[in-house]
Amino acid sequence: MSSSLRTLLFISLLLNLLAAGIFFGHLSGTLLTPARANRRRRSRAALPPERRAAFHEALVQAQEKAAPLRTKIEELRGASLCVLGSEKFDREGYVKDVAELHRLRGELIRLQVNELNDHDAFTPQERIAFMDLLRPAPAPPLGTPCQKEPR
């Protein structure tokens, strides 16, 4: 094999490795970065620089105020899954838990809307982004085993 052909083959191999590295690097970034983090990054990037700090502060305050309520929702969800997965199904208890979950979620939405109302200076696009970022992450699958003893 001539040296020019060997050099051409070597350069081709390097370029292919570089292209594969770029492709897999981009692919891993989109697959491994949660969609929620991407949404936050896009929402903040869309804001003018002078509005980012106020938006971020309002978002942090809303999340802090909602944290105890989200904890209650998660605990009640776990308890209702335990009832659902127990040997003897307690229909009344499960229906009561689901009704309480709906009440707590309604309270969470009211809290978020009140937090949004405290920031009248938000534009319509900022209000939409704010509520979108406060949306809860998807719940784990229902097949999650019960961590506590059923009631």
Tab-separated table of C-alpha atoms in Angstrom:
chain	number	residue	atom	x	y	z
A	1	MET	CA	0.000	0.000	0.000
A	2	SER	CA	1.385	3.383	-0.968
A	3	SER	CA	2.044	6.045	1.646
A	4	SER	CA	-0.535	8.443	0.140
A	5	LEU	CA	-3.253	5.788	0.314
A	6	ARG	CA	-2.240	4.938	3.893
A	7	THR	CA	-2.369	8.639	4.835
A	8	LEU	CA	-5.785	9.030	3.175
A	9	LEU	CA	-7.104	5.966	5.033
A	10	PHE	CA	-5.741	7.292	8.332
A	11	ILE	CA	-7.330	10.748	7.809
A	12	SER	CA	-10.628	9.122	6.841
A	13	LEU	CA	-10.552	7.000	10.003
A	14	LEU	CA	-9.851	10.062	12.164
A	15	LEU	CA	-12.686	12.031	10.579
A	16	ASN	CA	-15.092	9.122	11.081
A	17	LEU	CA	-14.090	8.831	14.740
A	18	LEU	CA	-14.551	12.573	15.188
A	19	ALA	CA	-18.009	12.460	13.556
A	20	ALA	CA	-19.010	9.462	15.705
A	21	GLY	CA	-17.812	11.272	18.844
A	22	ILE	CA	-19.822	14.360	18.003
A	23	PHE	CA	-22.917	12.289	17.211
A	24	PHE	CA	-22.768	10.185	20.391
A	25	GLY	CA	-21.887	13.202	22.513
A	26	HIS	CA	-24.957	15.033	21.296
A	27	LEU	CA	-27.109	11.932	21.638
A	28	SER	CA	-25.997	11.302	25.223
A	29	GLY	CA	-26.661	14.941	26.084
A	30	THR	CA	-30.244	14.707	24.907
A	31	LEU	CA	-30.872	11.280	26.389
A	32	LEU	CA	-29.196	11.771	29.747
A	33	THR	CA	-30.343	15.316	30.460
A	34	PRO	CA	-33.889	15.219	31.799
A	35	ALA	CA	-36.485	16.985	29.688
A	36	ARG	CA	-37.419	19.058	32.724
A	37	ALA	CA	-33.906	20.522	32.935
A	38	ASN	CA	-33.981	21.255	29.204
A	39	ARG	CA	-37.325	23.036	29.600
A	40	ARG	CA	-35.914	25.167	32.419
A	41	ARG	CA	-32.828	26.053	30.431
A	42	ARG	CA	-34.885	27.022	27.352
A	43	SER	CA	-37.359	29.051	29.428
A	44	ARG	CA	-34.610	31.026	31.143
A	45	ALA	CA	-32.683	31.541	27.912
A	46	ALA	CA	-35.806	32.988	26.274
A	47	LEU	CA	-36.052	35.707	28.929
A	48	PRO	CA	-34.262	39.018	28.630
A	49	PRO	CA	-31.198	39.071	30.927
A	50	GLU	CA	-32.683	41.719	33.232
A	51	ARG	CA	-35.803	39.531	33.839
A	52	ARG	CA	-33.980	36.253	34.542
A	53	ALA	CA	-33.144	37.029	38.173
A	54	ALA	CA	-36.726	38.015	39.084
A	55	PHE	CA	-38.116	34.992	37.262
A	56	HIS	CA	-35.667	32.647	38.981
A	57	GLU	CA	-36.388	34.125	42.411
A	58	ALA	CA	-40.139	33.807	41.931
A	59	LEU	CA	-39.704	30.228	40.774
A	60	VAL	CA	-37.579	29.312	43.805
A	61	GLN	CA	-40.085	30.937	46.188
A	62	ALA	CA	-42.978	29.068	44.604
A	63	GLN	CA	-41.121	25.763	44.827
A	64	GLU	CA	-40.223	26.371	48.480
A	65	LYS	CA	-43.838	27.182	49.355
A	66	ALA	CA	-45.074	24.110	47.488
A	67	ALA	CA	-42.494	21.685	48.932
A	68	PRO	CA	-44.503	20.651	52.040
A	69	LEU	CA	-47.604	20.150	49.928
A	70	ARG	CA	-45.695	18.065	47.381
A	71	THR	CA	-44.327	15.944	50.239
A	72	LYS	CA	-47.866	15.331	51.507
A	73	ILE	CA	-48.972	14.380	48.006
A	74	GLU	CA	-46.085	11.910	47.614
A	75	GLU	CA	-46.749	10.348	51.024
A	76	LEU	CA	-50.463	10.011	50.333
A	77	ARG	CA	-49.764	8.574	46.903
A	78	GLY	CA	-47.491	5.957	48.461
A	79	ALA	CA	-50.107	5.117	51.084
A	80	SER	CA	-52.834	4.767	48.462
A	81	LEU	CA	-50.589	2.461	46.419
A	82	CYS	CA	-50.103	0.337	49.530
A	83	VAL	CA	-53.872	0.095	49.929
A	84	LEU	CA	-54.209	-0.767	46.265
A	85	GLY	CA	-51.534	-3.457	46.472
A	86	SER	CA	-52.626	-5.050	49.739
A	87	GLU	CA	-54.127	-8.540	49.910
A	88	LYS	CA	-57.441	-7.249	51.231
A	89	PHE	CA	-58.417	-4.229	49.141
A	90	ASP	CA	-59.985	-1.421	51.173
A	91	ARG	CA	-62.157	0.262	48.555
A	92	GLU	CA	-63.462	2.989	50.877
A	93	GLY	CA	-59.965	3.859	52.101
A	94	TYR	CA	-58.628	3.985	48.541
A	95	VAL	CA	-61.451	6.242	47.319
A	96	LYS	CA	-60.893	8.490	50.353
A	97	ASP	CA	-57.142	8.683	49.592
A	98	VAL	CA	-57.774	9.525	45.926
A	99	ALA	CA	-60.253	12.248	46.898
A	100	GLU	CA	-57.680	13.705	49.299
A	101	LEU	CA	-55.026	13.564	46.539
A	102	HIS	CA	-57.293	15.557	44.239
A	103	ARG	CA	-57.938	18.095	47.010
A	104	LEU	CA	-54.197	18.486	47.675
A	105	ARG	CA	-53.429	18.880	43.970
A	106	GLY	CA	-56.105	21.569	43.722
A	107	GLU	CA	-54.535	23.311	46.709
A	108	LEU	CA	-51.134	23.082	45.011
A	109	ILE	CA	-52.508	24.701	41.852
A	110	ARG	CA	-54.144	27.475	43.904
A	111	LEU	CA	-50.832	28.095	45.682
A	112	GLN	CA	-48.996	28.317	42.354
A	113	VAL	CA	-51.572	30.674	40.857
A	114	ASN	CA	-51.394	32.879	43.964
A	115	GLU	CA	-47.604	32.962	43.659
A	116	LEU	CA	-47.967	33.900	40.011
A	117	ASN	CA	-50.474	36.606	40.933
A	118	ASP	CA	-47.904	38.154	43.294
A	119	HIS	CA	-45.751	38.911	40.233
A	120	ASP	CA	-47.958	41.164	38.124
A	121	ALA	CA	-45.015	42.306	36.018
A	122	PHE	CA	-44.750	38.948	34.236
A	123	THR	CA	-45.587	38.968	30.569
A	124	PRO	CA	-48.012	36.338	29.214
A	125	GLN	CA	-45.080	34.258	27.920
A	126	GLU	CA	-43.366	34.451	31.315
A	127	ARG	CA	-46.567	33.376	33.076
A	128	ILE	CA	-46.873	30.359	30.777
A	129	ALA	CA	-43.208	29.434	31.303
A	130	PHE	CA	-43.588	29.916	35.077
A	131	MET	CA	-46.549	27.542	35.344
A	132	ASP	CA	-44.914	25.078	32.958
A	133	LEU	CA	-41.822	24.915	35.158
A	134	LEU	CA	-43.904	24.400	38.298
A	135	ARG	CA	-45.654	21.422	36.731
A	136	PRO	CA	-44.757	18.272	38.644
A	137	ALA	CA	-42.550	15.590	37.187
A	138	PRO	CA	-44.306	12.438	36.012
A	139	ALA	CA	-45.142	10.001	38.786
A	140	PRO	CA	-43.305	6.694	38.969
A	141	PRO	CA	-45.091	3.673	37.517
A	142	LEU	CA	-47.895	2.154	39.565
A	143	GLY	CA	-45.941	-1.082	39.835
A	144	THR	CA	-43.686	0.523	42.446
A	145	PRO	CA	-43.642	-1.787	45.469
A	146	CYS	CA	-45.164	-0.615	48.722
A	147	GLN	CA	-42.511	0.755	51.061
A	148	LYS	CA	-44.725	0.823	54.151
A	149	GLU	CA	-47.134	-1.548	55.753
A	150	PRO	CA	-50.643	-1.271	54.287
A	151	ARG	CA	-53.310	0.196	56.546
